[in-house]
PDB file of C-alpha atoms in Angstrom:
ATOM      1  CA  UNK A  13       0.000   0.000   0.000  1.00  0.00           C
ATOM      2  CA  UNK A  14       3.136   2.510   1.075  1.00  0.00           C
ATOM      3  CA  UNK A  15       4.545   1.560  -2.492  1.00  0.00           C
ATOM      4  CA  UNK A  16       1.046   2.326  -4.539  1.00  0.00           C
ATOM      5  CA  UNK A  17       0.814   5.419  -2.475  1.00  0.00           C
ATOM      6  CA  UNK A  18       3.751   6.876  -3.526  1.00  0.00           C
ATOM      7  CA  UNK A  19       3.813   5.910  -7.320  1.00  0.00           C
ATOM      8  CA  UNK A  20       0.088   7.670  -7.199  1.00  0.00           C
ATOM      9  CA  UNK A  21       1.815  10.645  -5.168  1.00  0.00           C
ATOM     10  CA  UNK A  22       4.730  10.813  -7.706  1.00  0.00           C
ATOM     11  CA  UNK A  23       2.180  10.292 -10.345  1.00  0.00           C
ATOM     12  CA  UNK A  24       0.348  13.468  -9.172  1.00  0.00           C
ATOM     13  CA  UNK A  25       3.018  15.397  -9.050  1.00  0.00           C
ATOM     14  CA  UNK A  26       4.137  14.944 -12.438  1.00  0.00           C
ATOM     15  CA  UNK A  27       0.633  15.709 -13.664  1.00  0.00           C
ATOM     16  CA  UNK A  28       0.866  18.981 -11.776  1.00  0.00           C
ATOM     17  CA  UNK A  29       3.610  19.864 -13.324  1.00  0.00           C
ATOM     18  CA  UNK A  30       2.883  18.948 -16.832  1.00  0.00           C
ATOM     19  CA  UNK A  31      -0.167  20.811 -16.511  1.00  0.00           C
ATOM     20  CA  UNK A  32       2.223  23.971 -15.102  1.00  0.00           C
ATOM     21  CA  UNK A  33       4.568  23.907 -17.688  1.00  0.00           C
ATOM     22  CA  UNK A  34       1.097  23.083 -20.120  1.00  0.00           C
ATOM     23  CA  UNK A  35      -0.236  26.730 -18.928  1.00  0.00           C
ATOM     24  CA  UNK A  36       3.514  28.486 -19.318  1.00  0.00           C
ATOM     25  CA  UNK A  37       3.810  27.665 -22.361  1.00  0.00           C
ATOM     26  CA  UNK A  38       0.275  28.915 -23.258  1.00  0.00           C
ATOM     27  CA  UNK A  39       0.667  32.401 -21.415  1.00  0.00           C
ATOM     28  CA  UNK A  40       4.234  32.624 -23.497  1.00  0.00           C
ATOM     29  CA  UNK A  41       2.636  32.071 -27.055  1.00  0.00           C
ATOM     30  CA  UNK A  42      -0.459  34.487 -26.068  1.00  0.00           C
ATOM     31  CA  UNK A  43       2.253  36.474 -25.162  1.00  0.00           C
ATOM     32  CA  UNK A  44       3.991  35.970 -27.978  1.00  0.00           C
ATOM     33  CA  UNK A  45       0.974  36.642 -30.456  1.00  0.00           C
ATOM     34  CA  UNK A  46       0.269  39.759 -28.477  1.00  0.00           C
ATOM     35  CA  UNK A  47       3.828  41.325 -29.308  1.00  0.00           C
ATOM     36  CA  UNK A  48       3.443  40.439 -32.622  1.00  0.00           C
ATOM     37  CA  UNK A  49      -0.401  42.028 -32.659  1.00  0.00           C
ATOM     38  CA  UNK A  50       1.383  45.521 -30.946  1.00  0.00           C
ATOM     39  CA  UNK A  51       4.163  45.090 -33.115  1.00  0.00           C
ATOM     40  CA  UNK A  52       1.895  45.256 -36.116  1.00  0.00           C
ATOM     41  CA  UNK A  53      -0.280  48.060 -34.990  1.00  0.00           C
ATOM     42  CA  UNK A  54       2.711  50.270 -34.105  1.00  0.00           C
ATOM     43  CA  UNK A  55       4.261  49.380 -37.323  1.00  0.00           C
ATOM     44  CA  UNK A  56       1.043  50.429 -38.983  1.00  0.00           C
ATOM     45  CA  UNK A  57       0.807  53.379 -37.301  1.00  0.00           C
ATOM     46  CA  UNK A  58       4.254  54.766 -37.723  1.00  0.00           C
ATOM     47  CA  UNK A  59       3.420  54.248 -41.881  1.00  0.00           C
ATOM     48  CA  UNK A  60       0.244  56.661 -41.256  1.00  0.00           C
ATOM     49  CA  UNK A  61       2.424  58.821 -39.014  1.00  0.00           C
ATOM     50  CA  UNK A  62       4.648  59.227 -42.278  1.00  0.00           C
ATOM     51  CA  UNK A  63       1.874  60.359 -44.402  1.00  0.00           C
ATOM     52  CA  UNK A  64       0.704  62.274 -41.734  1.00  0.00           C
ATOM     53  CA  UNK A  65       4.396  64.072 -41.751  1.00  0.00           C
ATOM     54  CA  UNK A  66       4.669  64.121 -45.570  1.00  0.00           C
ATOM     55  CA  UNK A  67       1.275  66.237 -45.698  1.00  0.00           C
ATOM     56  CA  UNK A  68       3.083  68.328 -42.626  1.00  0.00           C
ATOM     57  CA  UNK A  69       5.968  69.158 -45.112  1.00  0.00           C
ATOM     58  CA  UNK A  70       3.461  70.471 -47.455  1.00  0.00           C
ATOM     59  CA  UNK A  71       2.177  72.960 -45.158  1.00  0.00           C
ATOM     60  CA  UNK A  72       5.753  74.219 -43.503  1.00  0.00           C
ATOM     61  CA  UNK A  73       7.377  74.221 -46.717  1.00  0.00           C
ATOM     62  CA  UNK A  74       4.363  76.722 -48.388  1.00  0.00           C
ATOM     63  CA  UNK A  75       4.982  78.872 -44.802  1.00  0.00           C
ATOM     64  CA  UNK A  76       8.734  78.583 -44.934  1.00  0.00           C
ATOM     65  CA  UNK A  77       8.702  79.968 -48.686  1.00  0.00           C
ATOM     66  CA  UNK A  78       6.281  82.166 -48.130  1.00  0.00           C
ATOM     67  CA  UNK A  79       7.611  84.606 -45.648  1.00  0.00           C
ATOM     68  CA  UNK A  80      11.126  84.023 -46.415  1.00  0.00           C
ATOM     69  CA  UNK A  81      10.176  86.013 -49.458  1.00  0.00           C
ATOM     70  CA  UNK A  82       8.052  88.269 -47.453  1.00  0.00           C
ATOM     71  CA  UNK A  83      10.587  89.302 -45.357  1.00  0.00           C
ATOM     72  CA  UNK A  84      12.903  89.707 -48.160  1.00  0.00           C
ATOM     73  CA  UNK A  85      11.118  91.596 -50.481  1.00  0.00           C
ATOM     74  CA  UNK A  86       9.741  93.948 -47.943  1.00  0.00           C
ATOM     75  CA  UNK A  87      13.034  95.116 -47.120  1.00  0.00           C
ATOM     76  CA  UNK A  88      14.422  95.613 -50.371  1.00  0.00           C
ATOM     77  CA  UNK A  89      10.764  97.697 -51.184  1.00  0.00           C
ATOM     78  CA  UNK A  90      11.959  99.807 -48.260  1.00  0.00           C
ATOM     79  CA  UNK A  91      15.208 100.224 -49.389  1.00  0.00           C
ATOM     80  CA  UNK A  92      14.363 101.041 -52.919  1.00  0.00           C
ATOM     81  CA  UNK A  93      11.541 103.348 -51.985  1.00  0.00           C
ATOM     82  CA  UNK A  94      13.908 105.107 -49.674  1.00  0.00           C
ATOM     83  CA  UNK A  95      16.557 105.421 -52.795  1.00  0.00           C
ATOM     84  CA  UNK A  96      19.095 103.938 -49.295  1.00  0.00           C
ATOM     85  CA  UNK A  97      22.642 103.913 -51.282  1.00  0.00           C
ATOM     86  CA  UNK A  98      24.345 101.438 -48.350  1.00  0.00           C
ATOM     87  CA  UNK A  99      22.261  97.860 -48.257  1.00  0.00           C
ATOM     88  CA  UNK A 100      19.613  98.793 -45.754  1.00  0.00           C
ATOM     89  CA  UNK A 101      17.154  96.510 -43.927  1.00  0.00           C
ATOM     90  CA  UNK A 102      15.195  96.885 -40.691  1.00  0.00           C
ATOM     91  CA  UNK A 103      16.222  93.421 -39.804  1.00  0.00           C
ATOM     92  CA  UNK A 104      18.599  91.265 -41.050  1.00  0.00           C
ATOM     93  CA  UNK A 105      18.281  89.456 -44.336  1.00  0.00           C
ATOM     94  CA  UNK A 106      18.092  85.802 -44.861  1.00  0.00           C
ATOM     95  CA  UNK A 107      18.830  83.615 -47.155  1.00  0.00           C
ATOM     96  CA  UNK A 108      16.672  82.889 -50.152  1.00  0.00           C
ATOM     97  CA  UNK A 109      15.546  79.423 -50.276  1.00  0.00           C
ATOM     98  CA  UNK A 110      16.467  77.410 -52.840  1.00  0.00           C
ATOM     99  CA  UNK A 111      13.256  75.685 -53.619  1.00  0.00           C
ATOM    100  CA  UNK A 112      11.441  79.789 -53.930  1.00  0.00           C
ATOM    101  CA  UNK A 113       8.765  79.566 -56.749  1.00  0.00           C
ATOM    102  CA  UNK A 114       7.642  82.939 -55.947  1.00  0.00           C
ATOM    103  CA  UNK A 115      10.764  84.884 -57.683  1.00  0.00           C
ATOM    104  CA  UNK A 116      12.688  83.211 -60.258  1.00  0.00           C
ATOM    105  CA  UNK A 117      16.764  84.072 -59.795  1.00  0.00           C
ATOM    106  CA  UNK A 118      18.139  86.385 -57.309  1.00  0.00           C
ATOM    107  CA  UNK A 119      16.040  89.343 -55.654  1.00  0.00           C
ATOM    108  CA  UNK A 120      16.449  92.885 -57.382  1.00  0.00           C
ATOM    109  CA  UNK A 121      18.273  95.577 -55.383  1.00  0.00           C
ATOM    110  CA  UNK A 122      17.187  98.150 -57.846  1.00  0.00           C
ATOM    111  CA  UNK A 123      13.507  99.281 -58.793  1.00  0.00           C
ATOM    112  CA  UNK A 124      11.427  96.494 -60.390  1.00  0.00           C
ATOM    113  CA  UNK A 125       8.050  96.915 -60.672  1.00  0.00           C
ATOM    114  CA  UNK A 126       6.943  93.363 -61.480  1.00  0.00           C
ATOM    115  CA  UNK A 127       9.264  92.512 -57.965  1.00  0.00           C
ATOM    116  CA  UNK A 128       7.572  95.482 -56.401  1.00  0.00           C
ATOM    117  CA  UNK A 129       3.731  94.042 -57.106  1.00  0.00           C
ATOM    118  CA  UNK A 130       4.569  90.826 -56.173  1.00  0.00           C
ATOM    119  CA  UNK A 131       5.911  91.954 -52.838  1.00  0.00           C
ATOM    120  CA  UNK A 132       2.588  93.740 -51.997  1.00  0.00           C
ATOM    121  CA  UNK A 133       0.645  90.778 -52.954  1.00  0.00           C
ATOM    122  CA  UNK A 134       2.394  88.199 -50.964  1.00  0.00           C
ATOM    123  CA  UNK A 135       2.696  90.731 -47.884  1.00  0.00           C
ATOM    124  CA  UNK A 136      -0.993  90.202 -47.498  1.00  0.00           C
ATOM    125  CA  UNK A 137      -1.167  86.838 -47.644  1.00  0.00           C
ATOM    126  CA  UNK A 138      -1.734  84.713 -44.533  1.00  0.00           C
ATOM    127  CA  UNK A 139      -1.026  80.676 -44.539  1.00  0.00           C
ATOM    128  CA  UNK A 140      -2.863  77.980 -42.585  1.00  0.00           C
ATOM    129  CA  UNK A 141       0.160  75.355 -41.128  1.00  0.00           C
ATOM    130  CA  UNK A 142      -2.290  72.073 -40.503  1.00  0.00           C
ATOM    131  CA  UNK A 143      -0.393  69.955 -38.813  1.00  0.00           C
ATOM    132  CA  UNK A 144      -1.959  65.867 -38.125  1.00  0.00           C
ATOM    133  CA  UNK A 145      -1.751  65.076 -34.620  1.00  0.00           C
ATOM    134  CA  UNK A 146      -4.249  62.413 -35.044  1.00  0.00           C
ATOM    135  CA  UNK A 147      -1.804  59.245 -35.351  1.00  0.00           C
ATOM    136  CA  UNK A 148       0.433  60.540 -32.801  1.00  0.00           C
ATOM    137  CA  UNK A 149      -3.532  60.699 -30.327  1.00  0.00           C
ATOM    138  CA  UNK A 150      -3.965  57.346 -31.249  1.00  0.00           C
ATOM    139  CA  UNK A 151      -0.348  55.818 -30.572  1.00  0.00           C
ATOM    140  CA  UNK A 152      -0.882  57.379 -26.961  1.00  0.00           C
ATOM    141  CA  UNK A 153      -4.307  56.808 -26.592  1.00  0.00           C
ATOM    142  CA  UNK A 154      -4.109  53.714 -27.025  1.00  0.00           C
ATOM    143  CA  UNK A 155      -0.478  53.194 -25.194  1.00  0.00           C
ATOM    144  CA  UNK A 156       1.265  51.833 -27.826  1.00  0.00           C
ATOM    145  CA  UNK A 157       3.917  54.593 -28.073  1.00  0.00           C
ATOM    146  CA  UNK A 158       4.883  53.611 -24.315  1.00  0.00           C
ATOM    147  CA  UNK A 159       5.964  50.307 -25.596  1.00  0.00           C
ATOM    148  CA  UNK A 160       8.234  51.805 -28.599  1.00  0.00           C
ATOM    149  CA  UNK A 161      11.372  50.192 -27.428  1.00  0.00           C
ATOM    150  CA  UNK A 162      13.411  53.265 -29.152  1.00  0.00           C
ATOM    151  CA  UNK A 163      14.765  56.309 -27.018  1.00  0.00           C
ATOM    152  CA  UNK A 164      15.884  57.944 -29.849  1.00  0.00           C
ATOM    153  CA  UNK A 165      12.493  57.668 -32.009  1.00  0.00           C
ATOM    154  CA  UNK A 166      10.556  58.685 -28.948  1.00  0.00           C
ATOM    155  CA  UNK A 167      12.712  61.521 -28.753  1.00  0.00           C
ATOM    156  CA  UNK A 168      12.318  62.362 -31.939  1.00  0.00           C
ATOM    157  CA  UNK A 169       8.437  62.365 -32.061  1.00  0.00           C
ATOM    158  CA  UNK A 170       8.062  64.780 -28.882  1.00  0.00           C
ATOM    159  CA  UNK A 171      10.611  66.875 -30.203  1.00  0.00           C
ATOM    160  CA  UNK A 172       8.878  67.481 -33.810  1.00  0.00           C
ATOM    161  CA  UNK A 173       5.338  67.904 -32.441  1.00  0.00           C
ATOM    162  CA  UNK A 174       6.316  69.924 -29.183  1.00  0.00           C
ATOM    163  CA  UNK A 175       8.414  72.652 -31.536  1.00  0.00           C
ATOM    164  CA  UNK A 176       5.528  72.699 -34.271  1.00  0.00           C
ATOM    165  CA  UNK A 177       2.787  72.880 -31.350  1.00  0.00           C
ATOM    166  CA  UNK A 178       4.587  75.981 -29.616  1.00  0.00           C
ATOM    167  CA  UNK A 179       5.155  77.794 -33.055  1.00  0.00           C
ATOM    168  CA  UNK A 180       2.248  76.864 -35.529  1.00  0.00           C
ATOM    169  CA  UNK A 181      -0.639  75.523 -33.577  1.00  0.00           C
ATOM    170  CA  UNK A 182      -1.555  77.833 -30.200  1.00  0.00           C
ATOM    171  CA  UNK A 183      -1.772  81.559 -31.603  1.00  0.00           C
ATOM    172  CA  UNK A 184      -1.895  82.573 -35.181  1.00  0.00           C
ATOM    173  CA  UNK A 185      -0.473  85.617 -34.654  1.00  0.00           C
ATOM    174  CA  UNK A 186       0.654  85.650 -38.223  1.00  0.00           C
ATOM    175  CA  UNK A 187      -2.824  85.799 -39.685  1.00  0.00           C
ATOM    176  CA  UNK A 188      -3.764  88.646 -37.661  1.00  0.00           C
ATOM    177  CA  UNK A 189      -0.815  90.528 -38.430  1.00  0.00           C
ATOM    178  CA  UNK A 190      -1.659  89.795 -42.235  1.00  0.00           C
ATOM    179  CA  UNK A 191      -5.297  90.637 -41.989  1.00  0.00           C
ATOM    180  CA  UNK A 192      -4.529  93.790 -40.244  1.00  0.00           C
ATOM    181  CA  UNK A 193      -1.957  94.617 -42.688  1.00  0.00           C
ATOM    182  CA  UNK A 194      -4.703  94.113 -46.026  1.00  0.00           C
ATOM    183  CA  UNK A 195      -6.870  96.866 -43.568  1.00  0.00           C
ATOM    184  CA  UNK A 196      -4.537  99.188 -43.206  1.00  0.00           C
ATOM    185  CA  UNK A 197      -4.131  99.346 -47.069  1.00  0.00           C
ATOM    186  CA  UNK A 198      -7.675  99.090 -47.647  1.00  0.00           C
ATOM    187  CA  UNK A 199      -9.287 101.546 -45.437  1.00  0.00           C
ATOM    188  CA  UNK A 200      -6.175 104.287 -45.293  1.00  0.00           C
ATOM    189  CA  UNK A 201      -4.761 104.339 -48.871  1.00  0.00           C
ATOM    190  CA  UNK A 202      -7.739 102.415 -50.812  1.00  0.00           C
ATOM    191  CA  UNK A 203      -5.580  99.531 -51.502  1.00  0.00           C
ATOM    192  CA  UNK A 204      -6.152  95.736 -51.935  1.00  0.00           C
ATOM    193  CA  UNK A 205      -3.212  93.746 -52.106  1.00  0.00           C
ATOM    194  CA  UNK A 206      -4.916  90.498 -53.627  1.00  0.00           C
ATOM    195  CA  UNK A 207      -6.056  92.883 -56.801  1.00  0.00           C
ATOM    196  CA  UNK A 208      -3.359  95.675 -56.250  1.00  0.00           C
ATOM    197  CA  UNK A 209      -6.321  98.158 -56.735  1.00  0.00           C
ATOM    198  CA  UNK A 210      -5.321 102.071 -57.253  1.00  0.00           C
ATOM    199  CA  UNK A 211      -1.718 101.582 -57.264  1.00  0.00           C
ATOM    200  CA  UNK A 212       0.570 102.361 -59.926  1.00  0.00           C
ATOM    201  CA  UNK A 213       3.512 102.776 -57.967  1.00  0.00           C
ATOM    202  CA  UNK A 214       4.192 100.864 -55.252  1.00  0.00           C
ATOM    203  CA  UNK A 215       7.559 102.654 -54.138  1.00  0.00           C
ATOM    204  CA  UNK A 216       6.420 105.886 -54.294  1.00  0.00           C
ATOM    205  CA  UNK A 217       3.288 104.842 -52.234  1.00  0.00           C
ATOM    206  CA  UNK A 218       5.982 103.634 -49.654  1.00  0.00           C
ATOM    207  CA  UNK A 219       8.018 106.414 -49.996  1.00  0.00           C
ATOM    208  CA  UNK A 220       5.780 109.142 -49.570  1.00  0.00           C
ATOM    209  CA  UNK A 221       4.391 107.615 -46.197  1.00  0.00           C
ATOM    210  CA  UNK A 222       5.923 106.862 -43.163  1.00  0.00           C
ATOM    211  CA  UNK A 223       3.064 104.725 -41.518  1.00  0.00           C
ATOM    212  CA  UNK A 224       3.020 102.373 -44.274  1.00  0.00           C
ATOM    213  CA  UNK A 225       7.099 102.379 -43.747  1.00  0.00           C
ATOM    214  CA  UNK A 226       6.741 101.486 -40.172  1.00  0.00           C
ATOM    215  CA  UNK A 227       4.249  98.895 -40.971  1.00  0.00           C
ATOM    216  CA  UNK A 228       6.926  97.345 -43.278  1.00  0.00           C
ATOM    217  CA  UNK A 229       9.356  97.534 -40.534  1.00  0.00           C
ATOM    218  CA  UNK A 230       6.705  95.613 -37.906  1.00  0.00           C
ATOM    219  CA  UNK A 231       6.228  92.585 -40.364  1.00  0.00           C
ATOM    220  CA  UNK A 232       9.877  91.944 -41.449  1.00  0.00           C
ATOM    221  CA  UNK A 233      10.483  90.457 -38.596  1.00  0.00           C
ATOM    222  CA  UNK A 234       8.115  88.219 -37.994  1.00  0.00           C
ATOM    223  CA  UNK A 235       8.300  86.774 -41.399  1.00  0.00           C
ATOM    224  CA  UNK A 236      11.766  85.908 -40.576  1.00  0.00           C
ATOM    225  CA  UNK A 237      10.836  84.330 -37.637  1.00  0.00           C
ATOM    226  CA  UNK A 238       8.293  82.199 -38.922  1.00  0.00           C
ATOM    227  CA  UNK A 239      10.077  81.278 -42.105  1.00  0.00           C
ATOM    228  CA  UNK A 240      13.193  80.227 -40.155  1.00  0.00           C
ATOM    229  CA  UNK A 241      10.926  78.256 -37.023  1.00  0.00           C
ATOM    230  CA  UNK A 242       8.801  76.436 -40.621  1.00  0.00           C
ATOM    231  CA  UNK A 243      12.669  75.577 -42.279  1.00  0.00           C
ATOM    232  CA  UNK A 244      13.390  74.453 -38.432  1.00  0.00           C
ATOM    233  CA  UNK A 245      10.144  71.942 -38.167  1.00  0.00           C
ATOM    234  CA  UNK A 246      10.604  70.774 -41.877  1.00  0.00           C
ATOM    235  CA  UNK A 247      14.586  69.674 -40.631  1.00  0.00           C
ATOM    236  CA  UNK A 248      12.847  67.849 -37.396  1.00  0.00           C
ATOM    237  CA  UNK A 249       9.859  66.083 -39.843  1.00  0.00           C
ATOM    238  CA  UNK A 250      12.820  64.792 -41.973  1.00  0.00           C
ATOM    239  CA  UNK A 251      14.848  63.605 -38.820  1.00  0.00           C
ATOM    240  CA  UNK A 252      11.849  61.962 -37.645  1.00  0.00           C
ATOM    241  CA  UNK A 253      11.058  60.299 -40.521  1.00  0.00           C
ATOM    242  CA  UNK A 254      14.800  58.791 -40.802  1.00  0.00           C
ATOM    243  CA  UNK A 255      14.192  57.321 -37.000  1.00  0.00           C
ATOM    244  CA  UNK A 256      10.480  55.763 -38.008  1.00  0.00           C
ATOM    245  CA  UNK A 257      12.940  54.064 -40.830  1.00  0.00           C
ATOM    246  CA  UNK A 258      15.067  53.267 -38.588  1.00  0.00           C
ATOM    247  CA  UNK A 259      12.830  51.417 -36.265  1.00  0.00           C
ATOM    248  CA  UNK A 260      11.344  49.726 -39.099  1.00  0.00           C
ATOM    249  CA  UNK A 261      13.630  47.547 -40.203  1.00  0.00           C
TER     250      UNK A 261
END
């Protein structure tokens, strides 16, 4: 009986333990196929985040080009205006960009009055930036971008959409400096920069009033600023995208 008792003991134990390593070996393949499920969903995402950053570029690269000639072309329509013999600018210049559609070759620092109406135009033109933060939602809401296993992608993410969430998407100050700009022309010197309505001359219209002069001076500035901070996001939306590669393969 002492014999039977333990082979049935023994014989229980080992059933124990084959069912054990039974249920192990079940929690590691659910685990296993749940990896692989997250795995494919973050992979998934991070090709919509892509598209999402792609359409971003648009946007930044229409603002970047934009007021880099703004800024540019307002100065020189200052300086001209004000027949300045040393290169003059209320702020300093920057660089033209290389992919400008807006003005073919290099700015004129003499009198041009196709430069000149092109310059009043685009000063009263204000652009939307739309950036997508509906992937990045998703990968949080859903807490799939805690389990990117990738520091330096992570980084990368917060980094893009932090800079392009202090600079493009809390105040549009840049609109209302634009719309208040097109009223200024319309309603003190009958003006409309979209038409360029009762103006023959644009630098004699700047030259022969000093409001309009300051007003050139306010908005020089910030079209450098927001030209350089839209060249600045477009640089982080291409870094990011390198990391989502990256992480990919």
């Amino acid at each position: 009986m002492e014999n039977k008792t333990g082979k049935y003991f023994k014989y229980a134990i080992g059933e124990i333990v084959l069912v054990v390593i039974g249920i192990l070996i079940a929690l590691q393949i659910n685990n296993w196929n749940e990896k692989r499920k997250s795995n494919e969903q973050i992979h998934a995402l991070l090709d919509n985040l892509k598209m999402s950053i792609d359409e971003d570029r648009e946007y930044l690269n229409t603002t970047a080009i934009i007021h880099e000639f703004r800024s540019n072309s307002l100065s020189r329509l200052y300086q001209n205006a004000l027949n300045k013999k040393e290169p003059y600018s209320p702020v300093k210049s920057i660089s033209k960009l290389e992919n400008n559609t807006i003005w073919k070759g290099s700015y004129p620092d003499t009198v041009n009055g196709d430069f000149a109406n092109l310059t009043i135009i685009y000063s009263g033109i204000h652009d939307d930036v739309v950036i997508n933060k509906n992937v990045l939602d998703e990968l949080k809401n859903t807490g799939l971008f805690s389990e990117l296993k990738n520091d330096s992608l992570k980084e990368s993410i917060n980094t893009y959409y932090s800079f392009v969430n202090s600079n493009f998407l809390i105040d549009d100050w840049n609109k209302d400096l634009s719309v208040s700009w097109r009223h200024f022309l319309r309603d003190e010197y009958d003006v409309l920069t979209m038409e360029l309505y009762n103006i023959n001359n644009p630098y004699e219209l700047v030259k022969k009033n000093e409001s309009i002069q300051t007003r050139i001076q306010e908005m020089i500035g910030p079209a450098r600023f927001r030209s350089s901070n839209a060249s600045k996001a477009i640089k982080l939306a291409e870094n990011l995208l390198i990391e989502i590669d990256k992480y990919k393969k």
